[in-house]
């Protein structure tokens, strides 16, 4: 639904009409333009100033008449008019658990983060198509993601709506005048390629280094991370294109059934560069203690850490022997920071620190002590 | 049951609808509390060869009263300030709008009479554009004047729509107006 308060700008309305082949002439009355459809069947009066007392109702009439001409709903036309400079991506969880239009908060946060990563990977792909991006730090790509806007959620199943800009200021307009459009198309295209390959059992086509079909490992991982937590839910992706630029996308809607995600996970793992994982030192707080008593009665086992590494907080699991588990317990109670060495390995959504060693409670200096 | 004011309001709308229909214009009701417009009248197709608009539209605020103040050249009607401010300037209107006032007989039984061969809605309506009028500082109502010659008749509505399609103003020079 588009709120009654949402009133399109007259410049956007004129761009929209021009892009659809309508022709304009000026009225004898000041600040009014008359636009006629190419078949001359419809005509609208567009105020060229917001100073008109009936600006909002006149624009609604414009939307109603254009909608009738295009045989669409007024709401759909209004939405296009107020978001003219953007495409709209919709990421929906389709299943019993989200039928009421809601999703668990933590699942929503994870989905948002995955969508953000997928958009960034798509934009990197437009900048330079390659199999993997170690850092995803192209300026244009970061600017594109920065300019994306989270829209209103929509009625039905849980649907995230993201308005993606057509244009990115830092992109070279001669090479990619609509960098944002290309990134959004890459999002949909990569999703379709991945889903099609898994559905057809043709995963090798994507992971073969010599393949002409290229999807980045980063995008594949992000798509896997969009997997609904609800085991009965599917993922639906769709895009609505701004009428300002004709889209080359061959599909604007895609359903990724739940059962495809296992295959997508395999593809994502195989696309990932097979570089050796070196031990690293992780600084973290101890978030959860999930250990159990061993034969000697000492607690040991899984601990959840929240790392404080670059990129923001990240949860990772680590399995600790009794001595280290005891230290972790002390740190947890005293809310102290620990450091531990190990190799960071990812299994789907889960990040694990394997072969942990040298866990110590860090004696950090509090700002108040300085 | 409708109260007297509501009956008057419905009769004024019926009058505008009847005149619009006989002109073969389409009439669309509007939510009154949206912006003070009761009805929109649309014509489709060029009314005159040199028209700039092929789909002229007129927005109407319709009222009815038994208390018109009658002078020789003009008729006075006390309009609520809230309604007045949705018809007056200084901000222009993209779609021209007018006030139509139906004058009813004082005796309610005469407002509408019916016989097997005819139905009569008495008396008649006048129209005025207030787009050139300034806002008021009055608290409750503003007396607006309708030129006696501006009947809201089928011929008058045709002329109004013709002027709109030509991009001409509905504020007529030299008419007996004034606040």
Coordinates of C-alpha atoms in Angstrom, one line a residue:
Chain A
X1 CA 0.0 0.0 0.0
X2 CA 1.1 3.5 -0.7
X3 CA 0.1 6.0 1.9
X4 CA -2.2 8.9 1.0
X5 CA 0.6 11.1 2.3
X6 CA 2.9 10.0 -0.4
X7 CA 2.8 12.5 -3.2
X8 CA 5.0 12.1 -6.3
X9 CA 7.2 15.0 -7.4
X10 CA 6.2 16.6 -10.7
X11 CA 9.6 16.1 -12.2
X12 CA 9.5 12.4 -11.5
X13 CA 5.9 12.2 -13.0
X14 CA 7.2 13.9 -16.1
X15 CA 10.2 11.6 -16.4
X16 CA 7.8 8.6 -16.0
X17 CA 5.4 9.8 -18.7
X18 CA 8.3 10.7 -21.1
X19 CA 9.8 7.2 -20.6
X20 CA 6.4 5.7 -21.5
X21 CA 6.1 7.6 -24.7
X22 CA 3.7 10.3 -23.5
X23 CA 4.1 13.8 -25.1
X24 CA 3.8 17.1 -23.4
X25 CA 2.6 20.6 -24.2
X26 CA 2.4 23.6 -21.9
X27 CA -1.0 24.9 -20.9
X28 CA -1.9 28.6 -21.3
X29 CA -2.3 28.5 -17.5
X30 CA 0.9 29.0 -15.7
X31 CA 2.9 26.1 -14.3
X32 CA 0.7 23.4 -15.9
X33 CA 1.7 20.8 -18.4
X34 CA -0.6 18.7 -20.5
X35 CA 0.6 15.2 -21.2
X36 CA -1.0 12.9 -23.7
X37 CA -0.4 9.2 -24.3
X38 CA 1.2 8.2 -27.6
X39 CA -2.1 6.8 -28.8
X40 CA -3.8 10.1 -27.8
X41 CA -6.4 8.0 -25.8
X42 CA -5.5 9.5 -22.4
X43 CA -4.6 13.0 -21.1
X44 CA -3.4 14.2 -17.8
X45 CA -2.8 17.7 -16.4
X46 CA 0.5 17.8 -14.4
X47 CA 1.1 20.7 -12.0
X48 CA 4.7 22.0 -12.4
X49 CA 4.8 23.5 -8.9
X50 CA 3.9 22.2 -5.4
X51 CA 2.3 25.6 -4.8
X52 CA -1.0 24.5 -6.2
X53 CA -3.5 24.0 -3.4
X54 CA -4.7 20.8 -5.0
X55 CA -1.3 19.4 -5.9
X56 CA -1.8 16.2 -4.1
X57 CA -5.3 15.4 -5.4
X58 CA -4.3 16.3 -8.9
X59 CA -1.3 14.0 -8.8
X60 CA -3.6 11.2 -7.5
X61 CA -5.8 11.9 -10.5
X62 CA -2.8 11.6 -12.7
X63 CA -1.9 8.3 -11.2
X64 CA -5.4 7.0 -11.5
X65 CA -5.6 8.0 -15.2
X66 CA -2.2 6.5 -16.0
X67 CA -3.1 3.4 -14.1
X68 CA -6.3 3.0 -16.2
X69 CA -4.3 3.5 -19.4
X70 CA -1.7 1.0 -18.4
X71 CA -4.4 -1.4 -16.9
X72 CA -2.6 -1.4 -13.6
X73 CA -3.7 -0.5 -10.1
X74 CA -3.4 3.2 -9.0
X75 CA -1.3 2.0 -6.0
X76 CA 1.2 0.3 -8.3
X77 CA 1.6 3.4 -10.5
X78 CA 1.9 5.6 -7.4
X79 CA 4.6 3.4 -6.0
X80 CA 6.5 3.6 -9.3
X81 CA 6.1 7.4 -9.3
X82 CA 7.5 7.9 -5.8
X83 CA 10.4 5.5 -6.3
X84 CA 11.2 6.4 -9.8
X85 CA 15.0 6.6 -9.4
X86 CA 15.1 3.1 -7.8
X87 CA 14.4 -0.5 -8.6
X88 CA 12.8 -2.5 -5.9
X89 CA 14.0 -5.9 -4.7
X90 CA 11.7 -8.0 -2.6
X91 CA 13.0 -10.9 -0.6
X92 CA 10.1 -12.9 0.9
X93 CA 10.0 -15.9 3.3
X94 CA 7.1 -18.0 2.1
X95 CA 5.9 -20.5 4.6
X96 CA 3.6 -21.3 7.6
X97 CA 5.9 -19.5 10.0
X98 CA 5.8 -16.2 8.2
X99 CA 2.2 -16.3 7.0
X100 CA 1.2 -13.5 9.3
X101 CA 3.8 -11.2 7.8
X102 CA 6.2 -11.5 10.7
X103 CA 9.5 -13.3 11.3
X104 CA 11.6 -13.8 14.4
X105 CA 13.7 -10.7 15.1
X106 CA 17.0 -12.5 15.0
X107 CA 16.0 -14.3 11.7
X108 CA 15.1 -10.9 10.2
X109 CA 18.4 -9.4 11.2
X110 CA 20.3 -12.3 9.7
X111 CA 18.3 -12.0 6.5
X112 CA 19.0 -8.3 6.3
X113 CA 22.7 -8.9 6.7
X114 CA 22.7 -11.6 4.0
X115 CA 20.8 -9.4 1.6
X116 CA 23.3 -6.6 2.2
X117 CA 26.2 -9.0 1.5
X118 CA 24.4 -10.2 -1.7
X119 CA 23.9 -6.7 -2.9
X120 CA 27.5 -5.8 -2.2
X121 CA 28.7 -9.0 -4.0
X122 CA 26.4 -8.1 -7.0
X123 CA 27.8 -4.6 -7.2
X124 CA 31.4 -5.9 -7.0
X125 CA 30.5 -8.3 -9.9
X126 CA 29.4 -5.3 -12.0
X127 CA 32.6 -3.5 -11.2
X128 CA 34.8 -6.5 -12.0
X129 CA 33.3 -10.0 -12.6
X130 CA 35.3 -12.6 -10.8
X131 CA 35.0 -15.8 -8.9
X132 CA 35.6 -14.4 -5.5
X133 CA 36.3 -11.1 -3.8
X134 CA 38.6 -11.2 -0.7
X135 CA 37.4 -7.9 0.6
X136 CA 34.5 -6.5 -1.6
X137 CA 35.8 -3.0 -1.2
X138 CA 35.2 -1.3 -4.5
X139 CA 34.1 2.2 -3.9
X140 CA 31.2 2.1 -6.3
X141 CA 29.9 -1.1 -4.8
X142 CA 30.1 0.3 -1.3
X143 CA 28.4 3.5 -2.4
X144 CA 25.6 1.4 -4.1
X145 CA 24.9 -0.5 -0.9
X146 CA 25.1 2.7 1.1
X147 CA 22.4 4.2 -1.1
X148 CA 20.0 1.2 -0.9
X149 CA 17.0 1.9 1.3
X150 CA 14.9 -0.4 3.3
X151 CA 11.3 -0.1 2.3
X152 CA 8.1 -0.8 4.1
X153 CA 7.4 -4.5 4.7
X154 CA 4.5 -5.7 2.6
X155 CA 1.3 -7.6 3.3
X156 CA 1.3 -11.4 3.0
X157 CA 4.3 -13.5 4.0
X158 CA 7.3 -11.8 5.5
X159 CA 8.7 -9.6 2.7
X160 CA 11.8 -7.4 2.9
X161 CA 11.7 -4.6 0.4
X162 CA 14.9 -2.8 -0.7
X163 CA 14.9 0.2 -3.0
X164 CA 18.1 0.0 -5.0
X165 CA 19.3 3.2 -6.7
X166 CA 19.6 3.2 -10.5
X167 CA 22.6 5.4 -10.5
X168 CA 25.8 5.5 -8.4
X169 CA 27.6 8.8 -8.4
X170 CA 31.1 7.5 -8.3
X171 CA 30.6 5.0 -11.2
X172 CA 31.9 6.2 -14.6
X173 CA 28.8 7.3 -16.4
X174 CA 30.3 6.5 -19.8
X175 CA 30.9 2.9 -18.9
X176 CA 28.1 2.2 -16.5
X177 CA 25.5 5.0 -16.6
X178 CA 23.1 2.8 -14.5
X179 CA 25.5 1.0 -12.3
X180 CA 22.8 0.4 -9.7
X181 CA 20.5 -1.2 -12.2
X182 CA 23.3 -3.5 -13.3
X183 CA 23.9 -4.5 -9.7
X184 CA 20.3 -5.3 -9.1
X185 CA 20.1 -7.3 -12.3
X186 CA 23.2 -9.2 -11.3
X187 CA 21.5 -10.0 -8.0
X188 CA 18.6 -11.6 -9.8
X189 CA 20.7 -13.2 -12.5
X190 CA 23.1 -14.8 -10.1
X191 CA 20.2 -16.1 -7.9
X192 CA 18.6 -17.6 -11.0
X193 CA 21.8 -19.2 -12.2
X194 CA 22.5 -20.8 -8.8
X195 CA 18.9 -22.1 -8.4
X196 CA 18.7 -23.4 -11.9
X197 CA 22.1 -25.2 -11.6
X198 CA 21.1 -26.9 -8.4
X199 CA 17.6 -27.7 -9.6
X200 CA 19.0 -29.3 -12.7
X201 CA 21.8 -31.1 -10.8
X202 CA 24.3 -29.1 -12.9
X203 CA 26.3 -27.6 -10.1
X204 CA 29.6 -28.5 -11.8
X205 CA 28.8 -26.0 -14.5
X206 CA 29.1 -23.2 -11.9
X207 CA 32.0 -24.4 -9.9
X208 CA 34.2 -25.5 -12.9
X209 CA 36.9 -22.8 -13.1
X210 CA 36.8 -23.0 -16.8
X211 CA 33.1 -22.4 -17.0
X212 CA 31.8 -19.4 -18.9
X213 CA 29.0 -19.1 -16.4
X214 CA 30.3 -17.0 -13.6
X215 CA 28.8 -16.5 -10.1
X216 CA 30.9 -15.1 -7.3
X217 CA 31.5 -17.2 -4.2
X218 CA 30.6 -14.2 -2.1
X219 CA 27.1 -14.0 -3.7
X220 CA 26.6 -17.7 -3.4
X221 CA 27.4 -17.6 0.3
X222 CA 25.1 -14.6 0.8
X223 CA 22.3 -16.4 -0.9
X224 CA 22.8 -19.5 1.3
X225 CA 22.6 -17.2 4.3
X226 CA 19.2 -16.0 3.2
X227 CA 17.9 -19.6 3.7
X228 CA 14.7 -19.3 5.9
X229 CA 15.2 -20.6 9.4
X230 CA 11.7 -22.0 9.2
X231 CA 12.3 -25.5 7.7
X232 CA 9.0 -25.3 5.9
X233 CA 9.6 -22.0 4.2
X234 CA 10.8 -21.1 0.7
X235 CA 12.6 -18.0 -0.4
X236 CA 11.0 -15.8 -3.1
X237 CA 13.0 -13.1 -4.8
X238 CA 11.5 -10.5 -7.1
X239 CA 12.4 -7.2 -8.7
X240 CA 10.4 -4.3 -9.9
X241 CA 12.2 -2.2 -12.4
X242 CA 12.1 1.6 -12.6
X243 CA 10.3 2.6 -15.7
X244 CA 13.0 5.1 -16.5
X245 CA 15.4 2.4 -17.8
X246 CA 14.4 -0.6 -19.8
X247 CA 15.6 -3.8 -18.0
X248 CA 17.5 -6.5 -19.8
X249 CA 16.7 -8.9 -17.0
X250 CA 15.2 -12.2 -18.3
X251 CA 13.3 -12.9 -15.1
X252 CA 12.0 -10.6 -12.4
X253 CA 10.7 -13.3 -10.0
X254 CA 12.2 -16.4 -8.7
X255 CA 11.2 -19.0 -6.1
X256 CA 14.0 -20.9 -4.4
X257 CA 12.5 -23.9 -2.7
X258 CA 13.7 -25.0 0.7
X259 CA 15.2 -28.2 -0.6
X260 CA 17.6 -26.3 -3.0
X261 CA 19.6 -24.8 -0.1
X262 CA 21.5 -27.9 0.6
X263 CA 22.8 -27.9 -3.0
X264 CA 23.4 -24.2 -2.9
X265 CA 25.5 -24.7 0.2
X266 CA 27.6 -27.2 -1.7
X267 CA 28.1 -24.8 -4.6
X268 CA 29.0 -22.0 -2.2
X269 CA 31.6 -24.1 -0.5
X270 CA 33.1 -25.2 -3.8
X271 CA 33.2 -21.7 -5.2
X272 CA 35.1 -20.5 -2.1
X273 CA 38.8 -20.2 -2.8
X274 CA 40.5 -23.3 -1.3
X275 CA 43.2 -21.4 0.5
X276 CA 44.7 -22.9 3.7
X277 CA 43.1 -21.5 6.8
X278 CA 45.8 -20.2 9.0
X279 CA 45.5 -20.0 12.8
X280 CA 44.4 -16.7 14.0
X281 CA 44.0 -15.0 17.3
X282 CA 40.4 -14.1 18.2
X283 CA 39.5 -11.5 20.8
X284 CA 36.0 -12.0 22.1
X285 CA 33.6 -12.0 25.0
X286 CA 32.1 -15.2 26.2
X287 CA 28.4 -15.2 25.4
X288 CA 27.2 -18.6 26.2
X289 CA 28.5 -21.7 28.1
X290 CA 27.0 -24.9 26.8
X291 CA 29.4 -27.4 28.2
X292 CA 28.6 -30.6 30.1
X293 CA 30.4 -32.4 32.9
X294 CA 33.1 -34.9 31.9
X295 CA 33.9 -38.2 33.6
X296 CA 35.9 -36.3 36.3
X297 CA 33.0 -34.0 36.9
X298 CA 34.6 -30.9 35.3
X299 CA 32.7 -28.9 32.7
X300 CA 34.0 -28.9 29.2
X301 CA 32.6 -28.5 25.7
X302 CA 30.9 -25.8 23.6
X303 CA 31.3 -22.1 24.3
X304 CA 29.8 -19.4 22.1
X305 CA 32.1 -16.4 21.7
X306 CA 31.2 -13.0 20.3
X307 CA 34.3 -11.8 18.5
X308 CA 35.3 -8.2 18.5
X309 CA 37.1 -8.4 15.2
X310 CA 36.7 -5.9 12.4
X311 CA 33.3 -6.1 10.6
X312 CA 31.4 -5.9 13.8
X313 CA 30.3 -8.5 16.4
X314 CA 30.3 -12.1 15.1
X315 CA 29.3 -15.2 17.0
X316 CA 31.5 -18.3 16.7
X317 CA 31.5 -21.6 18.5
X318 CA 34.5 -23.2 20.0
X319 CA 34.8 -26.5 21.9
X320 CA 37.0 -26.2 24.9
X321 CA 38.7 -28.7 27.2
X322 CA 38.1 -28.4 30.9
X323 CA 40.9 -26.0 31.8
X324 CA 40.1 -23.5 29.1
X325 CA 36.4 -24.0 29.8
X326 CA 37.0 -23.0 33.4
X327 CA 38.8 -19.8 32.3
X328 CA 36.0 -19.0 29.8
X329 CA 33.5 -19.4 32.7
X330 CA 35.5 -17.0 34.9
X331 CA 35.6 -14.5 32.0
X332 CA 31.9 -14.9 31.4
X333 CA 31.0 -14.2 35.1
X334 CA 33.4 -11.3 35.4
X335 CA 32.5 -10.0 31.9
X336 CA 36.1 -10.0 30.9
X337 CA 37.5 -10.3 27.4
X338 CA 39.4 -13.5 26.3
X339 CA 41.7 -14.2 23.5
X340 CA 42.2 -17.6 21.9
X341 CA 44.1 -18.9 18.9
X342 CA 42.6 -21.2 16.3
X343 CA 41.4 -21.6 12.8
X344 CA 38.2 -20.0 11.8
X345 CA 36.0 -22.4 9.7
X346 CA 32.6 -21.8 8.4
X347 CA 29.8 -24.4 8.1
X348 CA 26.9 -22.8 6.5
X349 CA 25.5 -20.2 8.9
X350 CA 27.8 -21.4 11.7
X351 CA 31.3 -20.1 12.3
X352 CA 33.6 -22.3 14.3
X353 CA 37.0 -21.8 15.8
X354 CA 38.7 -25.2 15.5
X355 CA 41.9 -26.4 17.3
X356 CA 41.7 -23.7 20.0
X357 CA 44.7 -23.1 22.1
X358 CA 46.3 -20.5 24.4
X359 CA 43.0 -19.2 25.8
X360 CA 43.7 -16.3 28.2
X361 CA 41.7 -13.7 30.0
X362 CA 42.9 -10.4 28.7
X363 CA 43.7 -7.7 31.2
X364 CA 42.3 -4.8 29.2
X365 CA 42.7 -1.3 30.5
X366 CA 39.3 0.3 31.0
X367 CA 39.0 3.9 29.9
X368 CA 38.3 4.9 33.5
X369 CA 41.7 3.6 34.5
X370 CA 43.6 5.9 32.1
Chain B
X1 CA -33.2 9.5 8.9
X2 CA -31.3 12.4 7.4
X3 CA -31.5 15.8 9.1
X4 CA -32.6 18.9 7.2
X5 CA -29.0 19.9 6.4
X6 CA -28.2 16.5 5.0
X7 CA -31.4 16.6 2.8
X8 CA -30.4 20.0 1.5
X9 CA -26.9 18.7 0.7
X10 CA -28.1 15.7 -1.1
X11 CA -30.5 17.9 -3.2
X12 CA -27.6 20.2 -4.2
X13 CA -25.5 17.1 -5.3
X14 CA -28.5 15.8 -7.2
X15 CA -28.9 19.1 -9.0
X16 CA -25.2 19.1 -10.0
X17 CA -25.4 15.5 -11.1
X18 CA -28.5 16.1 -13.1
X19 CA -27.0 19.0 -15.0
X20 CA -23.7 17.2 -15.6
X21 CA -25.6 14.1 -16.8
X22 CA -27.7 16.0 -19.3
X23 CA -24.4 17.5 -20.7
X24 CA -23.1 13.9 -21.0
X25 CA -20.2 14.6 -18.7
X26 CA -19.1 12.0 -16.2
X27 CA -19.4 12.8 -12.5
X28 CA -17.1 11.3 -9.8
X29 CA -17.9 11.7 -6.1
X30 CA -15.1 12.7 -3.9
X31 CA -14.5 12.4 -0.2
X32 CA -15.6 15.7 1.3
X33 CA -13.0 15.8 4.0
X34 CA -10.2 15.2 1.5
X35 CA -10.0 18.7 0.2
X36 CA -13.4 20.3 0.2
X37 CA -14.5 18.9 -3.2
X38 CA -17.9 17.1 -3.4
X39 CA -17.9 16.1 -7.0
X40 CA -15.6 16.2 -10.0
X41 CA -17.0 16.7 -13.5
X42 CA -15.1 15.2 -16.4
X43 CA -15.6 15.7 -20.1
X44 CA -13.9 13.4 -22.6
X45 CA -13.1 14.5 -26.1
X46 CA -12.4 17.9 -27.5
X47 CA -15.3 20.3 -26.8
X48 CA -14.0 22.9 -29.2
X49 CA -11.5 22.5 -32.1
X50 CA -8.8 24.7 -30.6
X51 CA -8.9 23.3 -27.1
X52 CA -5.7 22.6 -25.3
X53 CA -7.4 20.0 -23.1
X54 CA -9.3 17.1 -24.4
X55 CA -10.3 15.9 -20.9
X56 CA -11.3 19.0 -18.9
X57 CA -12.2 18.6 -15.3
X58 CA -14.1 20.8 -12.9
X59 CA -14.2 20.3 -9.1
X60 CA -17.4 21.3 -7.4
X61 CA -18.3 22.2 -3.9
X62 CA -22.1 22.0 -3.7
X63 CA -24.3 23.7 -1.1
X64 CA -28.0 24.3 -0.6
X65 CA -29.8 27.0 1.3
X66 CA -33.2 28.5 2.0
X67 CA -31.6 31.8 3.1
X68 CA -30.0 33.3 0.0
X69 CA -29.6 37.1 0.5
X70 CA -31.1 38.5 -2.7
X71 CA -29.8 41.7 -4.2
X72 CA -30.5 43.1 -7.7
X73 CA -27.3 41.8 -9.3
X74 CA -26.1 39.2 -6.9
X75 CA -27.0 36.7 -4.3
X76 CA -25.3 36.4 -1.0
X77 CA -24.5 33.0 0.7
X78 CA -22.9 32.6 4.1
X79 CA -20.2 29.9 3.6
X80 CA -18.3 28.3 6.5
X81 CA -14.7 29.6 6.7
X82 CA -13.3 26.1 6.5
X83 CA -15.1 25.6 3.2
X84 CA -14.3 29.0 1.9
X85 CA -10.6 28.4 2.4
X86 CA -10.8 25.3 0.2
X87 CA -12.1 27.5 -2.7
X88 CA -10.2 30.8 -2.4
X89 CA -6.7 31.9 -3.3
X90 CA -4.0 32.9 -3.2
X91 CA -2.7 29.4 -4.0
X92 CA -3.9 28.4 -7.5
X93 CA -5.8 25.2 -8.3
X94 CA -4.6 23.0 -11.0
X95 CA -8.1 21.8 -11.5
X96 CA -10.5 24.7 -11.5
X97 CA -13.1 24.6 -8.7
X98 CA -16.3 26.4 -8.2
X99 CA -19.0 26.7 -5.5
X100 CA -22.5 25.8 -6.6
X101 CA -25.3 26.9 -4.4
X102 CA -28.8 25.6 -4.8
X103 CA -31.5 28.0 -3.6
X104 CA -34.4 26.1 -2.1
X105 CA -37.9 27.4 -1.3
X106 CA -38.4 28.3 2.3
X107 CA -41.2 25.7 2.6
X108 CA -39.7 22.2 2.8
X109 CA -42.6 20.4 1.0
X110 CA -41.9 22.5 -2.1
X111 CA -38.3 21.4 -2.3
X112 CA -39.1 18.5 -4.4
X113 CA -42.6 17.5 -5.7
X114 CA -43.6 14.5 -7.7
X115 CA -46.5 13.7 -10.0
X116 CA -46.9 10.7 -12.3
X117 CA -45.7 12.8 -15.2
X118 CA -43.0 14.9 -13.6
X119 CA -40.7 15.4 -10.7
X120 CA -39.7 19.0 -9.9
X121 CA -36.6 20.1 -7.9
X122 CA -37.0 23.8 -6.9
X123 CA -35.6 26.5 -7.3
X124 CA -32.3 26.7 -9.1
X125 CA -28.6 26.9 -8.5
X126 CA -25.9 29.5 -9.1
X127 CA -22.1 29.1 -9.4
X128 CA -19.1 31.2 -8.7
X129 CA -15.3 30.8 -8.8
X130 CA -13.6 32.2 -5.7
X131 CA -10.0 31.5 -6.9
X132 CA -9.2 35.3 -6.9
X133 CA -10.6 35.8 -3.5
X134 CA -8.2 36.3 -0.6
X135 CA -8.2 34.2 2.6
X136 CA -10.4 35.6 5.4
X137 CA -9.8 36.3 9.0
X138 CA -13.5 35.7 9.9
X139 CA -14.1 33.1 12.5
X140 CA -17.2 31.3 11.4
X141 CA -18.4 32.2 8.0
X142 CA -17.8 34.4 5.0
X143 CA -20.6 36.0 2.8
X144 CA -19.8 35.1 -0.8
X145 CA -21.7 36.7 -3.6
X146 CA -23.0 34.8 -6.6
X147 CA -23.7 36.8 -9.8
X148 CA -27.3 36.5 -10.6
X149 CA -26.5 35.8 -14.2
X150 CA -24.4 32.7 -13.3
X151 CA -27.1 30.0 -13.2
X152 CA -25.7 26.5 -13.0
X153 CA -27.5 25.3 -16.0
X154 CA -26.6 22.8 -18.7
X155 CA -25.6 25.7 -21.0
X156 CA -23.5 27.3 -18.3
X157 CA -21.8 24.0 -17.5
X158 CA -20.9 23.5 -21.1
X159 CA -19.5 27.0 -21.2
X160 CA -17.5 26.4 -18.0
X161 CA -16.0 23.2 -19.5
X162 CA -15.3 24.9 -22.7
X163 CA -13.4 27.6 -20.9
X164 CA -11.4 25.1 -19.0
X165 CA -10.5 23.2 -22.1
X166 CA -9.2 26.4 -23.6
X167 CA -7.1 27.2 -20.5
X168 CA -9.2 30.2 -19.7
X169 CA -10.1 31.5 -16.2
X170 CA -13.5 31.0 -14.6
X171 CA -13.2 34.3 -12.8
X172 CA -15.4 36.5 -14.9
X173 CA -14.5 40.1 -15.2
X174 CA -17.0 42.7 -14.1
X175 CA -19.3 40.3 -12.5
X176 CA -21.2 41.4 -9.4
X177 CA -19.0 39.8 -6.9
X178 CA -17.1 40.9 -3.9
X179 CA -16.9 39.8 -0.3

